[in-house]
CSV table of C-alpha atoms in Angstrom, one decimal:
chain,number,residue,atom,x,y,z
A,136,MET,CA,0.0,0.0,0.1
A,137,GLU,CA,1.1,3.6,-0.7
A,138,LEU,CA,1.6,5.8,2.3
A,139,TYR,CA,-1.4,8.1,1.4
A,140,GLU,CA,-3.6,5.0,1.7
A,141,TYR,CA,-2.9,5.0,5.6
A,142,ALA,CA,-4.3,8.6,6.0
A,143,ARG,CA,-6.5,9.2,8.8
A,144,PRO,CA,-8.6,12.3,7.9
A,145,GLY,CA,-10.4,12.1,11.2
A,146,LEU,CA,-7.4,12.0,13.4
A,147,MET,CA,-6.6,15.5,15.1
A,148,ALA,CA,-9.1,17.0,12.7
A,149,GLY,CA,-9.3,20.6,13.4
A,150,LYS,CA,-6.4,20.5,15.8
A,151,LYS,CA,-2.8,21.7,15.9
A,152,ILE,CA,0.4,19.9,16.2
A,153,LEU,CA,3.7,21.7,16.9
A,154,TYR,CA,6.6,19.7,15.5
A,155,VAL,CA,10.0,20.6,16.9
A,156,HIS,CA,12.9,19.1,14.5
A,157,GLY,CA,16.1,17.8,15.6
A,158,PHE,CA,19.7,19.0,15.3
A,159,ALA,CA,20.7,20.3,11.9
A,160,SER,CA,17.3,19.7,10.5
A,161,SER,CA,14.5,22.0,9.7
A,162,GLY,CA,10.7,22.3,9.6
A,163,GLN,CA,10.7,21.0,5.9
A,164,ASN,CA,11.9,17.6,6.8
A,165,GLY,CA,10.4,14.3,5.6
A,166,SER,CA,8.7,13.7,9.0
A,167,VAL,CA,6.6,16.8,8.7
A,168,LYS,CA,5.6,16.0,5.2
A,169,THR,CA,4.5,12.4,6.3
A,170,LEU,CA,2.6,13.8,9.3
A,171,ARG,CA,0.6,16.1,7.1
A,172,LEU,CA,-0.1,13.5,4.7
A,173,LEU,CA,-1.5,11.1,7.4
A,174,MET,CA,-3.6,13.6,9.1
A,175,PRO,CA,-4.9,16.0,6.3
A,176,GLN,CA,-7.3,17.8,8.5
A,177,ALA,CA,-4.9,18.8,11.3
A,178,LYS,CA,-2.6,21.8,11.1
A,179,VAL,CA,1.1,20.8,11.4
A,180,ILE,CA,3.2,23.7,12.6
A,181,ALA,CA,6.9,23.1,12.0
A,182,PRO,CA,9.2,26.1,12.5
A,183,ASP,CA,12.9,26.2,11.6
A,184,LEU,CA,14.8,26.6,14.8
A,185,PRO,CA,17.6,29.0,15.5
A,186,VAL,CA,21.0,27.3,16.2
A,187,GLU,CA,21.2,29.1,19.6
A,188,PRO,CA,19.4,27.2,22.2
A,189,SER,CA,18.0,30.2,24.1
A,190,ASP,CA,16.8,31.6,20.9
A,191,ALA,CA,15.2,28.3,20.0
A,192,MET,CA,13.3,28.2,23.4
A,193,GLU,CA,12.1,31.6,23.0
A,194,LEU,CA,10.8,31.0,19.5
A,195,LEU,CA,9.0,27.8,20.8
A,196,ARG,CA,7.5,29.4,23.6
A,197,ASN,CA,6.0,32.2,21.5
A,198,LYS,CA,4.6,29.5,19.2
A,199,LEU,CA,3.1,27.8,22.4
A,200,ALA,CA,1.4,31.1,23.4
A,201,SER,CA,0.3,32.2,19.9
A,202,GLU,CA,-0.6,28.9,18.3
A,203,LYS,CA,-1.9,26.9,21.3
A,204,PRO,CA,-1.1,23.5,19.9
A,205,ASP,CA,-2.9,20.3,21.1
A,206,ILE,CA,0.0,18.2,20.8
A,207,ILE,CA,3.7,18.8,20.6
A,208,ILE,CA,6.1,16.3,18.9
A,209,GLY,CA,9.8,16.7,19.2
A,210,THR,CA,12.6,14.6,18.0
A,211,SER,CA,16.3,14.3,19.3
A,212,MET,CA,17.3,17.8,20.2
A,213,GLY,CA,13.7,19.1,19.4
A,214,ALA,CA,12.4,16.4,22.1
A,215,MET,CA,14.8,17.9,24.6
A,216,TYR,CA,13.3,21.3,24.1
A,217,THR,CA,9.8,19.9,24.0
A,218,GLU,CA,10.1,18.4,27.4
A,219,MET,CA,10.3,22.0,28.7
A,220,LEU,CA,7.1,23.2,27.0
A,221,TYR,CA,4.9,22.4,29.9
A,222,GLY,CA,1.1,22.2,30.0
A,223,VAL,CA,0.6,20.4,26.7
A,224,ASP,CA,0.3,16.7,25.7
A,225,ARG,CA,3.9,16.0,24.3
A,226,ILE,CA,5.6,13.0,22.5
A,227,LEU,CA,9.4,13.0,22.7
A,228,VAL,CA,11.1,10.8,20.1
A,229,ASN,CA,14.6,9.6,21.1
A,230,PRO,CA,15.1,12.9,23.2
A,231,ALA,CA,18.7,14.2,23.4
A,232,PHE,CA,18.7,15.2,27.1
A,233,GLN,CA,22.7,15.2,27.0
A,234,LEU,CA,22.9,16.9,23.6
A,235,ALA,CA,26.2,18.6,24.2
A,236,ASP,CA,27.9,15.3,25.1
A,237,THR,CA,26.1,13.5,22.0
A,238,LEU,CA,27.3,16.2,19.7
A,239,LEU,CA,30.9,16.3,21.0
A,240,LYS,CA,31.0,12.4,20.6
A,241,ASN,CA,29.3,12.0,17.2
A,242,ASN,CA,29.7,15.2,15.5
A,243,GLY,CA,32.5,17.2,17.0
A,244,LEU,CA,33.3,20.8,16.4
A,245,GLY,CA,33.3,22.8,13.4
A,246,ARG,CA,31.0,23.6,10.5
A,247,GLN,CA,28.0,21.3,10.1
A,248,GLU,CA,25.7,20.8,7.1
A,249,TYR,CA,21.9,21.1,7.4
A,250,HIS,CA,20.1,18.0,6.5
A,251,ASN,CA,17.1,19.9,5.1
A,252,PRO,CA,16.4,23.1,3.3
A,253,ARG,CA,15.6,26.1,5.6
A,254,GLN,CA,13.5,29.0,5.1
A,255,ASP,CA,16.3,31.4,5.7
A,256,GLY,CA,18.4,29.7,3.0
A,257,GLU,CA,21.1,28.9,5.2
A,258,THR,CA,22.9,25.5,4.4
A,259,SER,CA,25.5,25.2,7.2
A,260,PHE,CA,26.3,26.5,10.8
A,261,LEU,CA,29.3,26.3,13.3
A,262,VAL,CA,29.4,24.1,16.3
A,263,THR,CA,31.7,25.6,18.9
A,264,LYS,CA,32.7,25.0,22.4
A,265,THR,CA,30.5,28.0,23.4
A,266,LEU,CA,27.4,26.5,21.7
A,267,LEU,CA,27.9,23.3,23.3
A,268,GLU,CA,28.1,25.1,26.8
A,269,HIS,CA,24.8,26.7,25.9
A,270,PHE,CA,23.1,23.4,25.3
A,271,ARG,CA,24.3,22.1,28.5
A,272,GLU,CA,22.8,25.2,30.3
A,273,VAL,CA,19.6,24.9,28.6
A,274,SER,CA,19.3,21.0,29.0
A,275,SER,CA,20.0,21.5,32.7
A,276,HIS,CA,16.4,22.9,33.0
A,277,CYS,CA,14.9,19.6,31.8
A,278,PHE,CA,12.4,17.8,34.2
A,279,GLU,CA,12.2,21.0,36.6
A,280,ARG,CA,8.3,20.7,36.2
A,281,ALA,CA,8.0,17.1,35.2
A,282,ALA,CA,5.7,16.4,38.3
A,283,GLU,CA,3.2,18.8,37.1
A,284,ASP,CA,2.8,17.0,33.7
A,285,HIS,CA,3.2,13.5,34.9
A,286,ASP,CA,0.6,12.1,32.5
A,287,LYS,CA,1.1,14.3,29.6
A,288,VAL,CA,4.5,13.2,28.4
A,289,PHE,CA,5.3,10.1,26.2
A,290,GLY,CA,8.9,9.0,25.5
A,291,LEU,CA,9.5,7.0,22.3
A,292,TYR,CA,12.8,5.1,22.1
A,293,GLY,CA,14.0,3.4,19.0
A,294,ILE,CA,15.5,0.0,19.9
A,295,HIS,CA,18.3,0.5,17.2
A,296,ASP,CA,19.3,4.2,18.2
A,297,THR,CA,22.8,4.3,18.5
A,298,LEU,CA,23.1,8.0,19.1
A,299,VAL,CA,20.8,8.7,22.2
A,300,HIS,CA,20.6,6.7,25.3
A,301,THR,CA,18.3,8.4,27.8
A,302,PHE,CA,15.6,5.9,28.4
A,303,ASP,CA,16.5,5.3,32.0
A,304,LEU,CA,16.7,9.0,32.6
A,305,PHE,CA,13.4,9.8,31.1
A,306,SER,CA,11.8,6.8,33.1
A,307,GLU,CA,12.9,8.4,36.4
A,308,HIS,CA,10.5,11.1,35.6
A,309,TYR,CA,7.8,10.1,33.5
A,310,PRO,CA,5.9,6.5,33.5
A,311,GLN,CA,5.2,6.5,29.7
A,312,ALA,CA,8.5,5.3,28.3
A,313,ILE,CA,8.0,3.1,25.3
A,314,ARG,CA,10.4,1.3,23.0
A,315,PHE,CA,9.7,1.0,19.3
A,316,ASP,CA,11.3,-0.9,16.4
A,317,GLY,CA,13.3,2.0,14.9
A,318,GLU,CA,16.5,4.0,14.7
A,319,HIS,CA,17.4,7.5,15.9
A,320,TYR,CA,16.1,9.1,12.9
A,321,LEU,CA,12.2,8.8,12.2
A,322,ASN,CA,11.1,7.1,8.9
A,323,ASP,CA,7.6,6.7,7.5
A,324,ASN,CA,7.3,3.1,9.1
A,325,ALA,CA,8.2,4.5,12.6
A,326,ILE,CA,5.8,7.1,12.2
A,327,LEU,CA,2.9,5.1,11.0
A,328,HIS,CA,3.3,2.2,13.4
A,329,SER,CA,4.9,3.9,16.4
A,330,VAL,CA,4.1,7.7,16.5
A,331,MET,CA,0.5,7.6,15.0
A,332,PRO,CA,-0.8,5.1,17.7
A,333,VAL,CA,0.2,7.6,20.4
A,334,ILE,CA,-1.2,10.4,18.6
A,335,GLN,CA,-4.5,8.3,18.3
A,336,TRP,CA,-4.4,7.7,22.1
A,337,ILE,CA,-4.0,11.3,23.0
A,338,ASP,CA,-6.4,12.5,20.5
A,339,ASP,CA,-9.1,10.1,22.0
A,340,ARG,CA,-8.3,11.1,25.4
A,341,GLN,CA,-8.5,14.9,24.6
A,342,ARG,CA,-12.1,14.1,23.1
A,343,ASN,CA,-13.1,11.8,26.1
A,344,VAL,CA,-13.6,8.9,23.5
A,345,GLN,CA,-13.8,5.4,25.1
A,346,LYS,CA,-13.3,2.6,22.6
A,347,PRO,CA,-14.2,-1.1,23.1
A,348,VAL,CA,-11.4,-3.1,24.6
A,349,LEU,CA,-9.8,-5.9,22.3
A,350,PHE,CA,-7.2,-8.3,23.7
A,351,ILE,CA,-4.9,-10.1,21.3
A,352,SER,CA,-3.1,-13.2,22.7
A,353,LEU,CA,0.5,-13.2,21.2
A,354,SER,CA,1.4,-16.7,19.9
A,355,ASP,CA,3.9,-18.4,17.7
A,356,ARG,CA,1.5,-18.8,15.0
A,357,ILE,CA,0.9,-14.9,14.8
A,358,ILE,CA,4.7,-14.1,15.1
A,359,ASN,CA,5.9,-16.6,12.6
A,360,HIS,CA,3.0,-16.6,10.0
A,361,SER,CA,1.5,-13.2,10.1
A,362,SER,CA,3.8,-10.6,8.3
A,363,GLY,CA,1.1,-8.0,8.4
A,364,PHE,CA,0.7,-8.3,12.2
A,365,ALA,CA,1.8,-4.8,12.8
A,366,LYS,CA,-0.3,-3.3,10.1
A,367,SER,CA,-3.4,-5.1,11.5
A,368,VAL,CA,-2.9,-4.0,15.0
A,369,ALA,CA,-2.4,-0.3,13.8
A,370,THR,CA,-5.8,-0.6,11.7
A,371,LEU,CA,-7.6,-2.0,14.8
A,372,ALA,CA,-6.2,0.7,17.1
A,373,ALA,CA,-8.2,3.2,15.0
A,374,ASN,CA,-11.5,1.5,16.4
A,375,TYR,CA,-10.5,-0.3,19.4
A,376,ASP,CA,-8.4,-0.1,22.6
A,377,VAL,CA,-6.0,-2.8,21.8
A,378,HIS,CA,-4.1,-4.7,24.5
A,379,ILE,CA,-1.5,-7.4,23.5
A,380,VAL,CA,-1.6,-10.2,26.0
A,381,ALA,CA,1.9,-11.9,26.1
A,382,SER,CA,3.0,-14.9,28.1
A,383,VAL,CA,6.6,-16.3,28.5
A,384,PRO,CA,8.8,-16.0,26.5
A,385,TYR,CA,7.4,-12.9,25.0
A,386,ASN,CA,7.0,-10.9,28.1
A,387,THR,CA,10.6,-11.0,28.9
A,388,PRO,CA,13.1,-8.3,27.8
A,389,GLU,CA,15.6,-10.9,26.6
């Protein structure tokens, strides 16, 4: 099936989603385009963030005040910023809460190229020691008001992510930490099968919708013979509150 065939016109209809992109990206990235395709009646707001973290936070807080989004979705660096946009339902995908250290280890200092076109036309920027210290200062304020938003924040962590490892840190502050089959950078499959179900759950809760409960028992037959299992669950989740019942060996992390 083509991606557009998975579109959910009723999902987040008439609502606003603020998308906060990751490091060296922009509001014109592929994830934004996919979200707009899958939720055609929602307004997805995706600004280009300034490099300087204090400027980025100021821009985001202004967007929060002016647009009043119903959900905020942040990825990597953007997820770190999103954690501090309190009072709104939020989805943090592979949040880089220790961004300065992550950048120093994986990118280093010097000129970096943007991965996507930006509205200001810039194609590159400099990472300096001063910028890393500014990232450290801003990220030090994460979780300061976590207790106020205990049930508003979901953390999604790709099991193949080799860049960010903050699952345990997130879990110390929020109960809704979820692992998904994906890497650090989102792709269409991860959005469709991991991010969209969380958006659906939040949208249902905001609209006070209670769906019939459906239990699915996990078995060898399902795992070994149903290549469309994930797609089937995603389809059912649009109309049911789906619960997967797993016994040994499926309920062990090993």
